[in-house]
Coordinates of C-alpha atoms in Angstrom, one line a residue:
M20 CA 24.3 -18.8 31.1
F21 CA 24.2 -16.3 28.2
D22 CA 23.0 -18.0 25.0
E23 CA 23.5 -15.8 22.0
K24 CA 21.8 -18.3 19.7
Q25 CA 18.6 -18.2 21.8
L26 CA 18.8 -14.4 21.9
W27 CA 19.0 -14.1 18.1
K28 CA 16.1 -16.5 17.7
E29 CA 14.0 -14.4 20.1
R30 CA 14.9 -11.1 18.4
F31 CA 14.4 -12.4 14.9
G32 CA 11.1 -14.1 15.8
R33 CA 9.8 -10.9 17.5
T34 CA 10.7 -8.8 14.5
V35 CA 9.1 -11.2 12.0
K36 CA 6.0 -11.3 14.1
E37 CA 5.9 -7.5 14.3
L38 CA 6.3 -7.2 10.5
S39 CA 3.7 -9.8 9.8
R40 CA 1.2 -8.2 12.1
Y41 CA 1.2 -5.0 10.1
L42 CA 1.7 -6.5 6.6
R43 CA -1.7 -8.1 6.9
Y44 CA -3.2 -4.6 7.1
I45 CA -1.1 -3.3 4.2
F46 CA -1.9 -6.1 1.8
N47 CA -5.6 -6.1 2.6
G48 CA -6.1 -2.5 1.5
H49 CA -7.4 -1.0 -1.7
I50 CA -3.9 0.3 -2.3
V51 CA -2.8 -3.2 -3.4
I52 CA -5.2 -3.1 -6.3
V53 CA -3.9 0.4 -7.3
M54 CA -0.3 -0.8 -7.1
V55 CA -1.1 -3.9 -9.2
F56 CA -2.6 -1.6 -11.8
L57 CA 0.4 0.7 -11.7
L58 CA 2.9 -2.2 -12.0
G59 CA 0.9 -3.7 -14.9
T60 CA 0.9 -0.3 -16.7
A61 CA 4.6 0.2 -16.0
A62 CA 5.4 -3.3 -17.3
F63 CA 3.4 -2.7 -20.5
Y64 CA 5.1 0.6 -21.3
Y65 CA 8.5 -0.8 -20.3
Q66 CA 8.1 -3.7 -22.8
E67 CA 6.9 -1.3 -25.5
W68 CA 9.9 1.0 -24.9
I69 CA 12.3 -1.9 -25.1
K70 CA 11.0 -2.8 -28.5
T71 CA 12.0 0.7 -29.8
L72 CA 15.6 0.5 -28.7
P73 CA 18.3 0.7 -31.3
G74 CA 21.1 -1.9 -31.4
D75 CA 23.7 0.6 -30.2
F76 CA 21.7 1.5 -27.0
P77 CA 24.1 1.6 -24.0
A78 CA 22.3 -1.2 -22.1
A79 CA 25.4 -2.3 -20.2
A80 CA 25.9 1.2 -18.8
V81 CA 22.3 1.7 -17.8
I82 CA 22.1 -1.8 -16.1
A83 CA 25.4 -1.2 -14.3
I84 CA 24.3 2.2 -12.9
I85 CA 21.0 0.8 -11.6
L86 CA 22.2 -2.6 -10.3
A87 CA 25.2 -0.9 -8.6
L88 CA 22.7 0.9 -6.4
L89 CA 21.2 -2.4 -5.2
V90 CA 24.6 -3.9 -4.7
T91 CA 26.0 -0.9 -2.8
Y92 CA 23.0 -0.4 -0.6
S93 CA 23.8 -3.0 2.1
P94 CA 22.2 -2.4 5.5
I95 CA 22.7 -5.2 8.0
Y96 CA 19.7 -6.0 10.2
T97 CA 20.9 -6.5 13.8
F98 CA 17.5 -6.3 15.6
F99 CA 19.1 -4.3 18.3
S100 CA 17.0 -2.1 20.7
E101 CA 17.8 0.9 22.9
A102 CA 18.6 -1.1 26.0
D103 CA 21.2 -3.2 24.3
K104 CA 23.9 -0.6 24.6
I105 CA 23.7 -1.2 28.4
F106 CA 23.0 -4.9 28.7
L107 CA 24.7 -6.4 25.6
L108 CA 27.7 -4.0 25.3
P109 CA 29.7 -6.0 27.9
L110 CA 29.0 -9.2 26.0
E111 CA 30.1 -7.9 22.6
D112 CA 33.0 -10.5 22.3
R113 CA 30.4 -13.3 22.8
L114 CA 28.1 -12.2 20.0
S115 CA 30.0 -13.4 16.9
G116 CA 27.4 -16.1 16.2
Y117 CA 24.6 -13.5 16.6
F118 CA 26.3 -11.2 14.0
R119 CA 26.9 -14.1 11.6
R120 CA 23.2 -14.9 11.6
S121 CA 22.3 -11.3 11.1
M122 CA 24.6 -11.1 8.2
A123 CA 23.0 -14.3 6.7
V124 CA 19.5 -12.9 7.0
S125 CA 20.6 -9.5 5.6
F126 CA 22.2 -11.4 2.6
F127 CA 19.0 -13.3 1.8
V128 CA 16.9 -10.1 2.0
H129 CA 19.2 -8.4 -0.4
A130 CA 19.4 -11.4 -2.7
Y131 CA 15.7 -11.3 -3.2
L132 CA 16.0 -7.6 -4.2
L133 CA 18.8 -8.5 -6.6
V134 CA 16.7 -11.3 -8.2
M135 CA 13.9 -8.8 -8.8
G136 CA 16.4 -6.2 -10.1
I137 CA 18.1 -8.4 -12.6
G138 CA 14.7 -9.9 -13.6
V139 CA 13.5 -6.4 -14.6
L140 CA 16.7 -5.4 -16.3
L141 CA 17.6 -8.6 -18.2
P142 CA 15.0 -8.0 -21.0
L143 CA 16.8 -4.7 -21.7
Y144 CA 20.1 -6.7 -21.9
A145 CA 18.5 -9.4 -24.1
V146 CA 17.1 -6.9 -26.6
V147 CA 20.5 -5.4 -27.3
N148 CA 22.2 -8.9 -27.2
D149 CA 19.9 -10.8 -29.6
G150 CA 17.5 -12.2 -27.0
N151 CA 20.1 -14.0 -24.9
F152 CA 18.4 -15.0 -21.6
K153 CA 20.8 -17.9 -20.8
V154 CA 23.1 -15.6 -18.9
F155 CA 20.5 -15.0 -16.1
L156 CA 21.8 -17.6 -13.7
P157 CA 25.6 -16.9 -14.2
F158 CA 24.9 -13.2 -13.8
L159 CA 22.9 -13.7 -10.7
M160 CA 25.6 -15.9 -9.1
I161 CA 28.2 -13.2 -9.8
L162 CA 25.8 -10.5 -8.4
L163 CA 25.3 -12.5 -5.2
M164 CA 29.0 -12.9 -4.6
L165 CA 29.4 -9.1 -5.2
K166 CA 26.7 -8.4 -2.7
M167 CA 28.4 -10.6 -0.1
I168 CA 31.6 -8.7 -0.4
N169 CA 29.7 -5.4 -0.1
L170 CA 28.0 -6.7 3.1
L171 CA 31.3 -7.7 4.6
I172 CA 32.8 -4.3 3.9
R173 CA 29.8 -2.6 5.2
W174 CA 30.0 -4.5 8.5
K175 CA 33.6 -3.3 9.0
I176 CA 32.6 0.3 8.2
Q177 CA 30.2 0.2 11.1
Y178 CA 33.2 0.2 13.5
Y179 CA 33.7 3.8 12.5
I180 CA 31.6 6.7 13.8
E181 CA 32.9 9.3 11.4
T182 CA 30.3 10.3 8.9
S183 CA 33.0 11.1 6.3
V184 CA 34.2 7.4 6.4
H185 CA 30.7 6.1 5.8
V186 CA 30.1 8.6 2.9
L187 CA 33.5 7.8 1.3
D188 CA 32.9 4.1 1.6
T189 CA 29.5 4.4 -0.1
V190 CA 30.9 6.5 -3.0
V191 CA 34.0 4.2 -3.5
R192 CA 32.0 1.0 -3.4
Y193 CA 29.4 2.3 -5.8
A194 CA 32.0 3.4 -8.3
V195 CA 33.8 0.0 -8.1
N196 CA 30.5 -1.9 -8.3
A197 CA 29.4 0.1 -11.3
V198 CA 32.6 -0.5 -13.2
F199 CA 32.5 -4.2 -12.3
L200 CA 29.0 -4.5 -13.6
Y201 CA 29.7 -2.5 -16.7
F202 CA 32.5 -4.9 -17.6
L203 CA 30.2 -7.9 -16.8
F204 CA 27.2 -6.8 -18.9
S205 CA 29.3 -5.4 -21.8
G206 CA 31.1 -8.7 -22.3
A207 CA 34.6 -7.3 -21.5
S208 CA 37.5 -9.5 -20.7
P209 CA 37.3 -11.3 -17.3
I210 CA 40.6 -9.7 -16.4
F211 CA 38.9 -6.3 -16.0
M212 CA 36.2 -7.8 -13.7
L213 CA 38.9 -9.6 -11.8
A214 CA 40.7 -6.3 -11.2
A215 CA 37.6 -4.6 -9.8
G216 CA 36.8 -7.7 -7.7
V217 CA 40.3 -7.7 -6.2
L218 CA 39.9 -4.0 -5.4
L219 CA 36.8 -4.8 -3.3
I220 CA 38.6 -7.6 -1.5
L221 CA 41.5 -5.2 -0.8
L222 CA 39.0 -2.7 0.7
Y223 CA 37.6 -5.4 2.9
L224 CA 41.1 -6.5 4.1
F225 CA 42.1 -2.8 4.7
F226 CA 39.1 -2.0 6.8
T227 CA 39.4 -5.4 8.6
M228 CA 42.9 -4.4 9.7
K229 CA 42.1 -0.8 10.6
S230 CA 39.0 -1.8 12.7
R231 CA 40.8 -4.6 14.6
D232 CA 41.3 -2.4 17.6
K233 CA 37.9 -0.7 17.4
G234 CA 34.7 -1.6 19.1
L235 CA 31.3 -1.7 17.6
K236 CA 29.4 1.6 17.5
W237 CA 26.3 0.5 19.4
E238 CA 24.6 3.8 19.2
Y239 CA 24.9 3.9 15.4
L240 CA 23.6 0.3 15.0
I241 CA 20.7 0.9 17.3
D242 CA 19.9 4.2 15.5
Q243 CA 19.9 2.5 12.1
E244 CA 17.7 -0.2 13.3
E245 CA 15.2 2.2 14.8
R246 CA 15.2 4.3 11.6
R247 CA 14.3 1.2 9.5
M248 CA 11.5 0.2 11.9
T249 CA 10.2 3.8 12.0
S250 CA 10.1 3.8 8.2
F251 CA 8.1 0.6 8.2
Y252 CA 5.8 1.8 11.0
R253 CA 5.2 5.0 9.0
L254 CA 4.1 2.9 6.0
A255 CA 1.9 0.7 8.2
N256 CA 0.4 3.8 9.8
M257 CA -1.2 4.6 6.4
F258 CA -3.4 1.5 6.9
T259 CA -3.9 1.2 10.6
D260 CA -2.9 3.0 13.9
V261 CA 0.6 2.2 15.0
P262 CA 1.2 3.1 18.6
K263 CA 5.0 2.5 18.3
L264 CA 5.4 5.1 15.6
K265 CA 7.7 7.9 16.7
D266 CA 7.1 11.2 15.1
R267 CA 9.9 13.3 13.7
V268 CA 9.2 17.1 13.5
K269 CA 11.0 19.3 11.0
R270 CA 10.8 23.1 11.3
R271 CA 10.7 23.9 7.6
K272 CA 10.8 27.6 8.1
W273 CA 10.8 28.2 4.4
L274 CA 7.2 27.1 4.3
D275 CA 6.0 29.6 6.9
W276 CA 4.4 31.7 4.1
L277 CA 1.8 29.1 3.7
L278 CA 0.7 29.7 7.3
S279 CA 0.4 33.4 7.0
G280 CA -2.9 33.2 5.3
I281 CA -4.6 31.4 8.1
P282 CA -6.6 33.9 10.2
F283 CA -6.2 34.0 14.0
K284 CA -9.8 33.1 14.8
Q285 CA -11.5 30.5 16.9
D286 CA -13.0 28.6 14.0
A287 CA -9.6 28.3 12.3
T288 CA -8.0 26.5 15.3
F289 CA -8.0 23.0 13.7
K290 CA -7.1 24.5 10.3
N291 CA -4.0 25.9 11.8
L292 CA -3.2 22.7 13.6
Y293 CA -3.6 20.4 10.6
V294 CA -1.7 22.7 8.2
R295 CA 1.2 22.8 10.6
T296 CA 1.1 19.1 11.1
F297 CA 1.1 18.4 7.4
L298 CA 4.1 20.7 6.8
R299 CA 6.2 19.8 9.8
S300 CA 5.3 16.4 11.4
G301 CA 5.9 12.9 10.2
D302 CA 6.4 12.5 6.5
Y303 CA 3.1 13.9 5.1
F304 CA 4.7 16.7 3.2
G305 CA 7.5 14.6 1.8
L306 CA 5.0 11.9 0.8
F307 CA 3.0 14.5 -1.2
I308 CA 6.1 15.8 -3.0
R309 CA 7.4 12.3 -3.8
L310 CA 4.0 11.0 -5.2
T311 CA 3.5 14.2 -7.2
F312 CA 7.0 13.9 -8.8
I313 CA 6.6 10.1 -9.5
G314 CA 3.1 10.7 -10.9
A315 CA 4.3 13.6 -13.1
G316 CA 7.2 11.5 -14.4
A317 CA 4.9 8.5 -15.2
I318 CA 2.4 10.8 -16.9
Y319 CA 5.1 12.4 -19.0
L320 CA 6.5 9.1 -20.1
I321 CA 3.1 7.7 -21.2
S322 CA 2.2 8.8 -24.7
Y323 CA -1.4 7.4 -24.6
G324 CA -3.7 10.3 -23.8
M325 CA -6.4 8.4 -21.9
G326 CA -3.7 6.6 -20.0
Q327 CA -2.3 10.0 -18.9
I328 CA -5.7 11.2 -17.7
L329 CA -6.4 7.9 -15.8
L330 CA -3.1 8.3 -13.9
V331 CA -4.1 11.7 -12.5
P332 CA -6.9 10.4 -10.2
L333 CA -4.9 7.2 -9.6
F334 CA -2.0 9.1 -8.0
M335 CA -4.4 11.5 -6.3
Y336 CA -6.0 8.4 -4.7
L337 CA -2.6 7.2 -3.5
T338 CA -1.9 10.6 -2.0
G339 CA -5.3 11.0 -0.4
F340 CA -5.3 7.5 1.1
Q341 CA -1.8 7.9 2.6
L342 CA -2.7 11.3 4.1
L343 CA -5.7 9.9 5.9
P344 CA -3.6 9.2 9.1
L345 CA -3.3 12.9 9.4
W346 CA -6.9 12.9 10.7
N347 CA -5.9 10.8 13.8
H348 CA -2.4 12.3 14.2
H349 CA -3.4 14.1 17.5
Q350 CA -6.0 11.6 18.8
D351 CA -3.9 10.7 21.8
K352 CA -3.3 14.3 22.8
L353 CA -5.9 15.3 25.5
W354 CA -5.3 19.0 25.1
V355 CA -6.8 18.9 21.6
N356 CA -10.2 18.0 23.2
L357 CA -10.0 21.2 25.3
Y358 CA -10.3 23.5 22.3
P359 CA -13.4 25.7 22.8
V360 CA -14.7 25.0 19.3
K361 CA -17.6 23.1 17.8
E362 CA -17.2 19.4 17.0
D363 CA -17.8 19.8 13.3
I364 CA -15.0 22.3 12.9
Q365 CA -12.3 19.6 13.1
E366 CA -13.8 17.5 10.3
K367 CA -14.4 20.6 8.2
S368 CA -10.8 21.8 8.6
F369 CA -9.4 18.4 7.7
K370 CA -11.5 18.2 4.6
Q371 CA -10.6 21.7 3.5
L372 CA -6.9 20.9 3.9
L373 CA -7.1 17.5 2.1
T374 CA -9.2 19.0 -0.7
G375 CA -6.7 21.8 -1.1
I376 CA -3.8 19.4 -1.3
L377 CA -5.5 17.3 -3.9
Y378 CA -6.5 20.3 -5.9
V379 CA -2.8 21.4 -6.0
Q380 CA -1.7 18.0 -7.0
A381 CA -4.4 17.8 -9.8
L382 CA -3.0 21.1 -11.2
L383 CA 0.6 19.9 -11.1
L384 CA -0.3 16.5 -12.7
S385 CA -2.3 18.2 -15.4
L386 CA 0.7 20.4 -16.2
A387 CA 2.6 17.1 -16.8
V388 CA -0.2 16.0 -19.1
L389 CA 0.2 19.4 -20.9
A390 CA 3.9 18.8 -21.4
N391 CA 3.3 15.7 -23.4
G392 CA -0.4 15.4 -24.2
G393 CA -1.7 18.8 -25.4
W394 CA -3.9 21.4 -23.8
L395 CA -7.2 19.6 -24.3
A396 CA -6.0 16.5 -22.5
S397 CA -4.5 18.7 -19.8
L398 CA -7.8 20.5 -19.2
L399 CA -9.7 17.2 -19.1
A400 CA -7.2 15.8 -16.7
L401 CA -7.6 18.9 -14.4
A402 CA -11.4 18.5 -14.5
V403 CA -11.2 14.8 -13.7
G404 CA -8.7 15.6 -10.8
V405 CA -10.9 18.4 -9.3
L406 CA -14.0 16.2 -9.5
F407 CA -12.1 13.3 -7.9
A408 CA -10.7 15.5 -5.1
Y409 CA -14.2 16.7 -4.2
V410 CA -15.8 13.2 -4.3
Y411 CA -13.0 11.7 -2.3
T412 CA -12.9 14.2 0.5
H413 CA -16.7 14.8 0.8
I414 CA -18.1 11.4 0.1
Y415 CA -15.6 8.6 -0.1
I416 CA -13.9 9.1 3.3
Q417 CA -16.9 10.3 5.2
K418 CA -17.7 7.0 6.9
R419 CA -14.0 6.6 7.9
L420 CA -13.9 10.0 9.5
A421 CA -17.3 9.6 11.3
G422 CA -16.3 6.1 12.6
S423 CA -12.9 7.3 14.0
R424 CA -14.6 10.3 15.6
A425 CA -17.2 8.1 17.3

């Protein structure tokens, strides 16, 4: 007999075990110390910034715009796998309990994110509203109800395969959520909030009626689940090898000019391979861009000169640490061992690439220092960044490269 309750327990337990396995590696790394430092620095400057706000600051609008993102973003974790579209598809009408449990788990995950979100933003509300923190619990309860409605609507949207329907749903829900939250945090009449809430309920009833004769889009649900796990595996791969990680290759033809300077010579074999891998495979290039932009933004917002300079090597460390998996990217490919090149060429090529990436990042971050800290601080930041890049790639990671090669 088919037991959907037992199936859900097995899937949920397997996923939790898989996540816990890799989270041990993530939270045991040096990056945790760096993240704690970053969060502490951000909290300090956030608190100082709040103290400077005038009484007419549009706190309600800012909070509504940010929290609406958390409320609207409502993925539902089904724990499906590729084989389910064959073996579970005929049993779809017997999975109602399975889906209810998935909705409950998804709700609690999003509730945790909402608690953190409102915890961060409530001091902004309190400063503009004479230090009123008593509204935390009522606001949280309203946000949780709003999140539940969004999850229910999102589930009905998954009966549609058309991309336009998914995009329209996200845009409409975000707009309604933002308006609702603005009325909530601005102290508007409850009638306005009630109108926005009723609109969300009508959306749910509309999509419930329209999806009544539709079946679940199993390919879409499985693809979404695989994308989420791939994102987690990519994060875990920065700390340990993840055999289940599936690489996604992007052509990025517009970056071909960076390859034109690599000579067609035997000793440039691995240089060519690593540069192409960095630009096209996995998320290495995207990670470099994101951390550089985030670092530049943080540096620009900090007015303390020494704090700006310290953030340069800090973000360079985050980048260098998360690019280390590039060294082992091709370790399971036997044909790489057939290259007729000396053994030390591979390590030399990798170090040259990583050093060049960090040099470029040091230059870009020093420009962010220049924008808000003056040319002397910018030159000092560049010097610190260049020194860090050399020490990191030629001394700090040496043991790790030697150990993995052995």
